[in-house]
Coordinates of C-alpha atoms and ligand atoms in Angstrom, one line a residue:
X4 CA 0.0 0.0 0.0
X5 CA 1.2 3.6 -0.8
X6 CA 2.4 5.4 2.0
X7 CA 0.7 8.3 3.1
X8 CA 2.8 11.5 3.1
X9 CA 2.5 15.0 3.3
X10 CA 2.7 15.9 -0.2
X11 CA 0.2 12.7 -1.4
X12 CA -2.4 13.8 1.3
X13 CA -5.8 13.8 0.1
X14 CA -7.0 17.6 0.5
X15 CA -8.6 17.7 4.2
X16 CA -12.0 18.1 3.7
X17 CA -12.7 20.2 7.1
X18 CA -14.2 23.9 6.0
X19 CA -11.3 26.7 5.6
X20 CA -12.1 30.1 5.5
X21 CA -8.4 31.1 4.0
X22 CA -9.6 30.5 0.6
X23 CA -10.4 33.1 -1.6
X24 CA -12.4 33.6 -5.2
X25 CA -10.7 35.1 -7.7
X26 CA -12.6 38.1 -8.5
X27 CA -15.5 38.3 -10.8
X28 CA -16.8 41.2 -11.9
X29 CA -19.9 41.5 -14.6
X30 CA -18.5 43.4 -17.5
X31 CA -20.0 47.0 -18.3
X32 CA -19.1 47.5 -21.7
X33 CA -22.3 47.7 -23.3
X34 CA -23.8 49.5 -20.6
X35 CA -24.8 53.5 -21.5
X36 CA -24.9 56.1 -19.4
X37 CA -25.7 59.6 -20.4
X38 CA -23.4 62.5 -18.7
X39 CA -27.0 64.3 -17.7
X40 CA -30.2 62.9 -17.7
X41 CA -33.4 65.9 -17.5
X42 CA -37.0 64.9 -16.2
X43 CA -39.4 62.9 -18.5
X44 CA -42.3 64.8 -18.9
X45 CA -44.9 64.3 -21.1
X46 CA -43.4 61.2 -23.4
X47 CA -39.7 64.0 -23.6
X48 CA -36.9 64.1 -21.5
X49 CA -37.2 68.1 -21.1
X50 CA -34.9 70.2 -18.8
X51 CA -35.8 71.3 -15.4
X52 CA -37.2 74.6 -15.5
X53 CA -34.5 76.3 -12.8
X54 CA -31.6 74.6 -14.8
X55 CA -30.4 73.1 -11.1
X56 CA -28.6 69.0 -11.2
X57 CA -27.3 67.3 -8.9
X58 CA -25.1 64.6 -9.1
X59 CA -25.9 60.6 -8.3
X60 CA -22.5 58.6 -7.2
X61 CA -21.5 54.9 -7.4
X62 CA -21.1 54.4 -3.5
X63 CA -18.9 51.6 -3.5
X64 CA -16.3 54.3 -5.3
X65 CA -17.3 57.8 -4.4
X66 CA -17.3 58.8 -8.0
X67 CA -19.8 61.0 -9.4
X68 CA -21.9 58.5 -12.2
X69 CA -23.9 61.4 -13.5
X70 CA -25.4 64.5 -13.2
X71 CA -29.3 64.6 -12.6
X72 CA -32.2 67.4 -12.9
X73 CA -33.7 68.3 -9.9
X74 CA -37.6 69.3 -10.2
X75 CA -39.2 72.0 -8.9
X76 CA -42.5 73.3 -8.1
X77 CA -43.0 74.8 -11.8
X78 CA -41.6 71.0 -12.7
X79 CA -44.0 68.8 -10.8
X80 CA -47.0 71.4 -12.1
X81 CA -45.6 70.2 -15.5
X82 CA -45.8 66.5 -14.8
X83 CA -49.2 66.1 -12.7
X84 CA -50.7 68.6 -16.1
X85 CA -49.5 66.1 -18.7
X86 CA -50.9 63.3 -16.4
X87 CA -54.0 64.6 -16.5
X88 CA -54.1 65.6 -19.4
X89 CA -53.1 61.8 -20.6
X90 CA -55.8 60.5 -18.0
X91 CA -58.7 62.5 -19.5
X92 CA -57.7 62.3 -23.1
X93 CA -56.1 58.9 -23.8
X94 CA -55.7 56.9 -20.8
X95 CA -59.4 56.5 -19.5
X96 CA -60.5 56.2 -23.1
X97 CA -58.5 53.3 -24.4
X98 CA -59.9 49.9 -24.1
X99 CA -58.6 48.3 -21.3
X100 CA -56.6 45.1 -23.4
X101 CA -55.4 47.9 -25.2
X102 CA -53.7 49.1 -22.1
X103 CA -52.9 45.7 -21.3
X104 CA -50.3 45.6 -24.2
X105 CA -48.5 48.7 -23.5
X106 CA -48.3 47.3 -19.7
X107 CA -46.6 43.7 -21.5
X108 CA -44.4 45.4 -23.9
X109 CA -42.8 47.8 -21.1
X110 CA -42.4 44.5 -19.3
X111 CA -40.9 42.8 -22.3
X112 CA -38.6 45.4 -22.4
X113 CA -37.1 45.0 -19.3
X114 CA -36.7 41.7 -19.9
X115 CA -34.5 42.2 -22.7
X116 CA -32.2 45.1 -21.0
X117 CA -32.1 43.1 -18.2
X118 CA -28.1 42.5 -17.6
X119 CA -27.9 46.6 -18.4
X120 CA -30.6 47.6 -15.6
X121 CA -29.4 45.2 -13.2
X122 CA -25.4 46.8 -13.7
X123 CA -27.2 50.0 -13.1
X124 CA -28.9 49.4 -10.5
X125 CA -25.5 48.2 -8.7
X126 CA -23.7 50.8 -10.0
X127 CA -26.0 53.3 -8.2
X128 CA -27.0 52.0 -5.4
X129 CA -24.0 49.7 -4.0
X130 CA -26.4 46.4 -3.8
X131 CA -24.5 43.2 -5.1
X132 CA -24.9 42.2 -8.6
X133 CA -26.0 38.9 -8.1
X134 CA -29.0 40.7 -5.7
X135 CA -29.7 43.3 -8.8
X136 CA -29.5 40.3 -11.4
X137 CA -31.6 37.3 -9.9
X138 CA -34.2 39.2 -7.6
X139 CA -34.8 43.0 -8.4
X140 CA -34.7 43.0 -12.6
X141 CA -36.7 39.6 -12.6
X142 CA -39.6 40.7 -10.5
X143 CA -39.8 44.0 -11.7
X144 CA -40.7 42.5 -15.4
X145 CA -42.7 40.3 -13.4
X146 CA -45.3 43.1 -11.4
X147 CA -45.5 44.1 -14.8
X148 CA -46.8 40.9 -16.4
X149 CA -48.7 40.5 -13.2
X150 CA -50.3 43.4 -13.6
X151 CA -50.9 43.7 -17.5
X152 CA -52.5 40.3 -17.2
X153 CA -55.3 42.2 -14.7
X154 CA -55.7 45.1 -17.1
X155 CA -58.9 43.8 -19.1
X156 CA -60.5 41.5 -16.6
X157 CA -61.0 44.1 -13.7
X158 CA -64.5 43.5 -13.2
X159 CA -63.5 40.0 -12.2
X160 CA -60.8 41.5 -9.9
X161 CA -63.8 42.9 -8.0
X162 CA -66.5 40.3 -8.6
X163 CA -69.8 42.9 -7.8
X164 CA -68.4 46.1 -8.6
X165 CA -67.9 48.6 -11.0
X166 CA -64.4 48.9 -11.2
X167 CA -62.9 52.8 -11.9
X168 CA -59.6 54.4 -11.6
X169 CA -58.7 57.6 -9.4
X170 CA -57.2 59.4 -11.7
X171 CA -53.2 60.9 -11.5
X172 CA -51.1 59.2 -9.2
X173 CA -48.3 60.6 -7.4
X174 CA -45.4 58.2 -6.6
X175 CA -42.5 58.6 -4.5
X176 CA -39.9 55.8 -3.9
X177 CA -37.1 55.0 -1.9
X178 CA -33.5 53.6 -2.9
X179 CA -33.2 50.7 -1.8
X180 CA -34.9 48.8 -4.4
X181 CA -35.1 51.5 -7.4
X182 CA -36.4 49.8 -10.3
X183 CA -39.0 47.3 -8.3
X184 CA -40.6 50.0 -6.1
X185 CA -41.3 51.9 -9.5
X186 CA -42.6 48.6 -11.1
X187 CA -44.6 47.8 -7.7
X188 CA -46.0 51.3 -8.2
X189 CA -46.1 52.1 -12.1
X190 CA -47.9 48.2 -12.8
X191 CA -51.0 48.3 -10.7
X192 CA -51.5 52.1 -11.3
X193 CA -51.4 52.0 -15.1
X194 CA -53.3 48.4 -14.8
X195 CA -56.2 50.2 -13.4
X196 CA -56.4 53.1 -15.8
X197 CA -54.4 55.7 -13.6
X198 CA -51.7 58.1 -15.0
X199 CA -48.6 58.8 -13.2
X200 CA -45.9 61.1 -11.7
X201 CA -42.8 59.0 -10.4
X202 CA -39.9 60.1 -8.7
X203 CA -37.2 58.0 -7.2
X204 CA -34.6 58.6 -4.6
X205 CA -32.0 61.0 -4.9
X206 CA -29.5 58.6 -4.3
X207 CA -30.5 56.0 -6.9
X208 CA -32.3 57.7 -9.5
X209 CA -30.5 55.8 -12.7
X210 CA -32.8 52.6 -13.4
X211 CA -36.0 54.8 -13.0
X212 CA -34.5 57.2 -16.0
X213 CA -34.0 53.8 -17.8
X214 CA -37.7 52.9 -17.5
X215 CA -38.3 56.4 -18.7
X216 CA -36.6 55.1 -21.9
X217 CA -38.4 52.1 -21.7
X218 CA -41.6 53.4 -21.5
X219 CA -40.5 55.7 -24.4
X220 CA -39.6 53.0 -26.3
X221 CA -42.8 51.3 -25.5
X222 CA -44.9 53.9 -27.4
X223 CA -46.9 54.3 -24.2
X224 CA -49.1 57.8 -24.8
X225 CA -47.3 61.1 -23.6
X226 CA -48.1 61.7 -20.2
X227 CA -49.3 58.4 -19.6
X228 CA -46.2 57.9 -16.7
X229 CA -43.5 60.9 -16.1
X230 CA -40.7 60.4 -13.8
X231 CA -39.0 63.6 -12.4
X232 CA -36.3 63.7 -10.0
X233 CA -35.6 65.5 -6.9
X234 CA -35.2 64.9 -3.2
X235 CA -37.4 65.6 -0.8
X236 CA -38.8 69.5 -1.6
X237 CA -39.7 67.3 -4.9
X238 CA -41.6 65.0 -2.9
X239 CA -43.1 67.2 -1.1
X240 CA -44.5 69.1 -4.2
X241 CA -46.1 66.0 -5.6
X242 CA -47.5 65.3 -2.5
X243 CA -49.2 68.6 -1.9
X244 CA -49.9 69.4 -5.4
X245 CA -54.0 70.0 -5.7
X246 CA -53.8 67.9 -9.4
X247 CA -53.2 64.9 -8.1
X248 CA -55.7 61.9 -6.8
X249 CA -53.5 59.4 -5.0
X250 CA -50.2 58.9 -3.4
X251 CA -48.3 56.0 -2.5
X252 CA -45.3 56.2 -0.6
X253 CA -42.6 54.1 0.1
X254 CA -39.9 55.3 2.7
X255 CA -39.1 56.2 6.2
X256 CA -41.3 56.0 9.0
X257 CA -40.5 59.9 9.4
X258 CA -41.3 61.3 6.2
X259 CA -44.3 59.0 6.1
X260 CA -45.7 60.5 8.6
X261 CA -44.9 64.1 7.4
X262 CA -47.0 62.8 4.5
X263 CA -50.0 61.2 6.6
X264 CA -50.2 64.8 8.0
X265 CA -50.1 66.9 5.2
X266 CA -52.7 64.6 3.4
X267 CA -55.4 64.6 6.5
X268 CA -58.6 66.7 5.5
X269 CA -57.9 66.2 1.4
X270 CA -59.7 64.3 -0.8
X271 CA -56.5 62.2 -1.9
X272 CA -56.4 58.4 -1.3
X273 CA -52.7 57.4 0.0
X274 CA -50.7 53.8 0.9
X275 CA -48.2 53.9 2.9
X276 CA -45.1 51.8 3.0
X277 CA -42.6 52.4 5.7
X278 CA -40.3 51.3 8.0
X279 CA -40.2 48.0 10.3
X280 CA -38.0 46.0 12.5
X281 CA -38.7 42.4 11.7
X282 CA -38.8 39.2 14.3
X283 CA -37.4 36.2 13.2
X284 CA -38.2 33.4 15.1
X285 CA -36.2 30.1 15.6
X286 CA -37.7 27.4 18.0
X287 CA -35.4 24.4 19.1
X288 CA -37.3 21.7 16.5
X289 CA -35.8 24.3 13.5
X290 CA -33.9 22.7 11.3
X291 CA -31.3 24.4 12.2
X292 CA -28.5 24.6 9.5
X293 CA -31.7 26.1 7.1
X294 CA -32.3 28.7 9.6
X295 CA -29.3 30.1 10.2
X296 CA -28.9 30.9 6.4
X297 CA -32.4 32.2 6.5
X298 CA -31.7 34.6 9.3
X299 CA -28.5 35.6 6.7
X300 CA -30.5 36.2 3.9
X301 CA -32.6 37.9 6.4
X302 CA -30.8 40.5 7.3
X303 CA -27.4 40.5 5.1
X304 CA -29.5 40.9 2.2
X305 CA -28.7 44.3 0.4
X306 CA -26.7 45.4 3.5
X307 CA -29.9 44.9 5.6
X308 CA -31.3 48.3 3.4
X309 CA -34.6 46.3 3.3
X310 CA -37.9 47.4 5.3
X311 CA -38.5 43.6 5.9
X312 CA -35.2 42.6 7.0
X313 CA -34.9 40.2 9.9
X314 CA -33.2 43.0 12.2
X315 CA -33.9 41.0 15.5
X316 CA -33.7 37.6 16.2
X317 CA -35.4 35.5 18.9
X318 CA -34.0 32.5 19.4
X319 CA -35.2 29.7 21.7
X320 CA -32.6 29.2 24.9
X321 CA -31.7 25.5 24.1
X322 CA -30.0 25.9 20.6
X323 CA -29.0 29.5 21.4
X324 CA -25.3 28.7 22.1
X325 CA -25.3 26.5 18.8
X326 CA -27.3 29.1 16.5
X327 CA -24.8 32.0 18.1
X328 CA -21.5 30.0 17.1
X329 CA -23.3 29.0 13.9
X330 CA -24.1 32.8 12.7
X331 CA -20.6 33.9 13.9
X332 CA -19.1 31.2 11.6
X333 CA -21.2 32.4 8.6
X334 CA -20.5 36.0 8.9
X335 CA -17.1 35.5 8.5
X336 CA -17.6 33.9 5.6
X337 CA -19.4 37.0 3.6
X338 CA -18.2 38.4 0.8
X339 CA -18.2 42.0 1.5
X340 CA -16.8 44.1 -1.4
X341 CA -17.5 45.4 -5.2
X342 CA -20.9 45.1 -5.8
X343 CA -20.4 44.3 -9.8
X344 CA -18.4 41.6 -8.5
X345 CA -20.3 38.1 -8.8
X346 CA -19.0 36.4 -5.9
X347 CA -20.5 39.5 -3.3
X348 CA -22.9 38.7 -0.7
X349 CA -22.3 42.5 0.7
X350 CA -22.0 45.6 -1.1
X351 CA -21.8 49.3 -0.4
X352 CA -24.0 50.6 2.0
X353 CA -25.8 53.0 -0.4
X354 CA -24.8 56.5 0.8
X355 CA -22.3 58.4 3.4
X356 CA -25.6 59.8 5.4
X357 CA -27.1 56.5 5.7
X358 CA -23.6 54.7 6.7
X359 CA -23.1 57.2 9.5
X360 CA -26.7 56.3 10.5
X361 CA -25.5 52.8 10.7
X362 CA -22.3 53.9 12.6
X363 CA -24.1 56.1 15.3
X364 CA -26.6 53.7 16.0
X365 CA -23.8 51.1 15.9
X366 CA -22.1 52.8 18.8
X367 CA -25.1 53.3 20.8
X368 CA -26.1 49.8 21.2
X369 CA -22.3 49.1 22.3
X370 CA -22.7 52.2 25.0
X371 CA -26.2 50.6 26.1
X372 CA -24.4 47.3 26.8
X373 CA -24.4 45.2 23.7
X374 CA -21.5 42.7 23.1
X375 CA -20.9 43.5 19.6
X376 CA -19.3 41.2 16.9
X377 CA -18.5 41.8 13.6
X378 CA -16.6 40.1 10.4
X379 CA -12.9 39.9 10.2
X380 CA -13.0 40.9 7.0
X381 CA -11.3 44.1 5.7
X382 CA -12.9 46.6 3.8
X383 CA -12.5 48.5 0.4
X384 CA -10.0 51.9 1.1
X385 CA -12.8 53.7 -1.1
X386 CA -16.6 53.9 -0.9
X387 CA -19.1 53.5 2.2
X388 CA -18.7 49.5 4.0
X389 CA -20.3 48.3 7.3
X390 CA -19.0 44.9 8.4
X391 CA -21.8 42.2 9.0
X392 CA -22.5 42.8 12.8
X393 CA -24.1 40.6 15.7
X394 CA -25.2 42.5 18.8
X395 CA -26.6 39.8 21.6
X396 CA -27.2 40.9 25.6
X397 CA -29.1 43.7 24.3
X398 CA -32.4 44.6 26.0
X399 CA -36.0 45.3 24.7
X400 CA -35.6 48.9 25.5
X401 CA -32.2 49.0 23.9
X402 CA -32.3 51.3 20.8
X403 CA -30.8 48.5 18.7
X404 CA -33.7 46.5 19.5
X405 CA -36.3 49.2 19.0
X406 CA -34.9 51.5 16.0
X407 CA -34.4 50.5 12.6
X408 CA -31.0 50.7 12.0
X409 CA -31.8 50.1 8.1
X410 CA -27.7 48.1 7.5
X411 CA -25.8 45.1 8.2
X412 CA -26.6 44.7 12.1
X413 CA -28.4 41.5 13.6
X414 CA -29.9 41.9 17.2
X415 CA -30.0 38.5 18.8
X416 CA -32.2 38.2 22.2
X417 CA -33.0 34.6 23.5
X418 CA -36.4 33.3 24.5
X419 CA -38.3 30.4 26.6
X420 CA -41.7 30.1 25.8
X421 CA -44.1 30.5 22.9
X422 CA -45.8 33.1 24.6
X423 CA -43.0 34.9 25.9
X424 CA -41.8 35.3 22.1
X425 CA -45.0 36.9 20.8
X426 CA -45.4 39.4 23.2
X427 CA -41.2 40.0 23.0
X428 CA -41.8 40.1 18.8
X429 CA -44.7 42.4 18.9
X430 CA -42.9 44.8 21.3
X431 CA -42.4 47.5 18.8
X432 CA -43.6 50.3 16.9
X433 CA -43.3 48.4 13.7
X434 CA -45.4 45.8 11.8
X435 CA -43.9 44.7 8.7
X436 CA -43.0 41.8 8.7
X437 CA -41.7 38.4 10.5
X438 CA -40.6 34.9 10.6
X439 CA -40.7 31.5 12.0
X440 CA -38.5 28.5 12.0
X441 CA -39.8 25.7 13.6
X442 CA -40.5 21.7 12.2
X443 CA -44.3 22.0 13.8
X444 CA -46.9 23.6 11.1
X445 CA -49.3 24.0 14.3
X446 CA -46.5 26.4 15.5
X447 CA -46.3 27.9 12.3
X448 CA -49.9 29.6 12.3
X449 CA -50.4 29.5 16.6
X450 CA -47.4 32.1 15.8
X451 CA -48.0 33.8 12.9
X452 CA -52.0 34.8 13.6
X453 CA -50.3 36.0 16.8
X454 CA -47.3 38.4 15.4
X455 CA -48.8 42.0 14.4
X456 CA -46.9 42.0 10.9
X457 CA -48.2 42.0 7.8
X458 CA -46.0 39.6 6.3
X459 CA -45.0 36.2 8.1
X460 CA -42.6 33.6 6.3
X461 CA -42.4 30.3 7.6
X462 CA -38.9 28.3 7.1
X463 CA -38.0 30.8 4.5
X464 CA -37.4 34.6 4.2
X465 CA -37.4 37.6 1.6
X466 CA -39.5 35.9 -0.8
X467 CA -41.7 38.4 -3.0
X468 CA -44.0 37.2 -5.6
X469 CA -46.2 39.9 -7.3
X470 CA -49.3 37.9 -6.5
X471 CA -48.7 38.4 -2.7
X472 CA -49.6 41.3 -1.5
X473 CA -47.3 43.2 1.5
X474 CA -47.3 46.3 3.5
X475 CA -47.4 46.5 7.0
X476 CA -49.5 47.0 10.7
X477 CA -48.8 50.3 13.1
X478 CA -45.9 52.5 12.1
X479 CA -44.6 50.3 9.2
X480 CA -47.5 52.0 6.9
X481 CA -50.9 51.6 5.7
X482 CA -52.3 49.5 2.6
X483 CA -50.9 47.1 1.1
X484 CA -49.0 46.5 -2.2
X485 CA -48.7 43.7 -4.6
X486 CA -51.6 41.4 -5.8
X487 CA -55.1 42.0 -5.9
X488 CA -54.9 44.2 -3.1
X489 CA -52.4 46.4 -4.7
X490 CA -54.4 46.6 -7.6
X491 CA -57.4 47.8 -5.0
X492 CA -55.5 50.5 -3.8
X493 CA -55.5 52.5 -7.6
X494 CA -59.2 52.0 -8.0
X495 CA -62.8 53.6 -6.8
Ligands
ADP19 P1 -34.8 57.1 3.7 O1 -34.6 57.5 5.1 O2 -34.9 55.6 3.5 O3 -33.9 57.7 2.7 P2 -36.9 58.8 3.0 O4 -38.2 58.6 3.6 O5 -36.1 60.0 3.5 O6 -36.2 57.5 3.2 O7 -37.0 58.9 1.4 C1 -37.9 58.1 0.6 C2 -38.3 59.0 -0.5 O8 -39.1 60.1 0.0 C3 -37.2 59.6 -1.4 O9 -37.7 59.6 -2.7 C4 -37.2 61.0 -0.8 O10 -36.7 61.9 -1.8 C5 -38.6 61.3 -0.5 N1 -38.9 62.3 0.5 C6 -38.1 62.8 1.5 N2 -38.7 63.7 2.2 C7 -39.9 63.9 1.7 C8 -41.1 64.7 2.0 N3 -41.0 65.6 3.0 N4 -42.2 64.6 1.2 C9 -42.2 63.7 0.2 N5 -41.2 62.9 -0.1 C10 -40.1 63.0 0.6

């Protein structure tokens, strides 16, 4: 028999973290980005009426990607005009397959400039390509079929009633998932006969221009959907503009409720998506492997910029030790680096203001008492990077239990009994969302028709499908989005 040496040694098989990929970045050759982009009013990019940009950066570089119109007033009166105008004239009028098509053909469309949005969208906003390519770009062409499919049968929607639209919608988004929050909102609005005035995040306002071409290059009517950008003055102008019917929000809890206020006593309908501080669940009978890579997912996913994310974890006292070690382990295996890179699981958080938000609510929880620990891993010299982090003996009252800290940064608080979770999980301002890992489906729905969240995965997390509708209880937002109900919340 051979002898066994050093040199003829099988490779060991035991897990080694030294290993590296080589890099893989997506290519962006054939990806084209103008040097200024203006508003897209009316079926025409036109220039902002004060002449003012404003530059949009690649935040895993700090270099300026281009330079961006910012709307005003005069701007927004533009838009919501040639909304109307669309609405009363052509919109309202067509025959509702007819508005079907223009709603398949703009998803089409994306279909076929997939790769191109989904380098855009990491370009812009820092989230990893693999994110952009298998989860944002797909389902955004997807609330589009959904919805085009709904276009011409909306009396069967809404067995009973006479189904009508409201009129000009006004849509503002948020950046951490550009191109699907202006599907989620364009699809069910246009589906129903509305018109619309979009405007995405200041931060992240690349892939919205690109549906502007899209939609241009779908033929849709002039007017039918104009996107403008701006920040928040811009918002704010759609919002309180007297033109428009129906506003749907996506954002912080903050500026939602700015909204809420400025809308009580009008005629205008609103849904509200905002912010939430998710539970995730794991009983002793989890498998647990599954649900330590759920929790990941939960929470890692897009630097934890995600309303649902699994911010806080419950986990039951008996596998707390093992689940801690487990999570530990895993962190330090994330890829945390250039988001064009294939092999990412972490990009750039998405701008400087919202990684100093991370960093000073970062610090409190280590002042309240939190034992803090984060990835080995080292970080990019350029561009904004927050390590994965685990915070455990934190308390309820602790702020990074409470506050959404909107990055990278798990909270992990044990538990005993069933009950005890519950009323632990429901102890915040939020409703969003939640989940449960357990092996017992009775457990599955005794906890879930408990949790005040509007979303509840079981064994699973961050799974959208546009037939499911989402939005949240308390202060994580009124309405819902997504599926029939989304399609409810553009129509009389
Ligand atoms: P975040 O804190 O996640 O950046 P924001 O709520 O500030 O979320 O932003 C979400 C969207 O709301 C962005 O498009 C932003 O420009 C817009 N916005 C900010 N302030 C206002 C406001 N006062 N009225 C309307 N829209 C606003």
């Amino acid at each position: 028999m051979k002898k066994v040496t050093k040199k003829n040694a099988a490779p060991s098989l035991q897990f080694n973290t030294n290993w590296q990929y080589d890099p893989s970045p997506e290519s962006t050759d054939h990806v084209v980005i103008d040097k200024q982009y203006d508003l897209f009013i009316n079926g025409k990019f036109v220039k902002p009426t004060k002449g003012k940009y404003f530059d949009t950066i690649n935040p895993a570089r700090e270099t300026v990607i281009a330079k961006v119109a910012e709307a005003g007033r005069e701007d927004v009166d533009k838009a919501v005009s040639a909304a109307r105008n669309a609405y009363d004239k052509v919109w309202s009028k067509m025959p509702a397959a007819e508005r079907g098509k223009y709603i398949y053909r703009i998803a089409r469309i994306i279909q076929e400039r997939a790769r191109e949005l989904s380098i855009i969208e990491s370009m812009d906003g820092g989230k990893p390509i693999r994110e952009s390519r298998d989860i944002d770009v797909p389902l955004a062409a997807a609330h589009f079929f959904y919805y085009a499919g709904w276009a011409d049968k909306l009396d069967f929607a809404f067995p009973g009633k006479k189904a009508a639209p409201l009129g000009v919608a006004g849509q503002i988004i948020p950046w951490n998932f550009p191109l699907l929050m202006a599907a989620w909102k364009i699809a069910p609005a246009l589906a129903a006969g509305n018109t619309v005035v979009l405007k995405p995040a200041e931060t992240t306002p690349l892939t919205a221009l690109k549906l502007a071409e899209i939609i241009r290059d779908a033929d849709l009517p002039p007017g039918v959907v104009n996107i403008i950008t701006g920040a928040g003055e811009t918002g704010a102008a759609i919002v309180n503009h007297p033109g428009i019917n129906k506003i749907a929000f996506t954002g912080s809890t903050d500026v939602g409720k700015i909204i809420q206020k400025s809308l009580a006593g009008t005629s205008k309908k609103y849904t509200l998506e905002l912010g939430g501080k998710a539970a995730n669940i794991i009983f002793e009978d989890a498998a647990i492997d599954q649900a330590v890579e759920g929790i990941i997912n939960g929470i890692f996913f897009n630097q934890g910029h995600v309303c649902c994310a699994g911010s806080r974890l419950f986990v039951q006292e008996g596998v707390a030790k093992t689940v801690i070690k487990k999570l530990k382990d895993r962190i330090e295996t994330l890829i945390v680096g250039d988001p064009l890179d294939k092999n990412t699981d972490i990009g750039a958080i998405n701008s400087r203001a919202q990684l100093n938000k991370i960093k000073s609510l970062v610090k409190i929880g280590v002042n309240e008492g939190g034992t803090m620990h984060q990835s080995s891993c080292s970080l990019p010299a350029k561009g904004f990077w927050f390590k994965p982090t685990l915070f455990t003996d934190v308390a309820q009252s602790s702020r990074i239990v409470q506050e959404e800290v909107f990055g990278p940064v798990l909270a992990i608080q044990t538990f005993r009994t069933v009950e005890e979770v519950i009323e632990k999980a429901n102890n915040t301002p939020y409703g969003l969302s939640g989940g449960v890992w357990t092996d017992k489906g009775s457990k599955v729905f005794k906890v879930s028709s408990k949790l005040r969240a509007g979303v509840i995965w079981a064994n699973t997390y961050n799974k959208f499908d546009p037939t499911s509708p989402f939005g949240g209880y308390k202060e994580s937002g009124l309405g819902r989005e997504g599926g029939l109900h989304g399609l409810y919340a553009y129509m009389k």
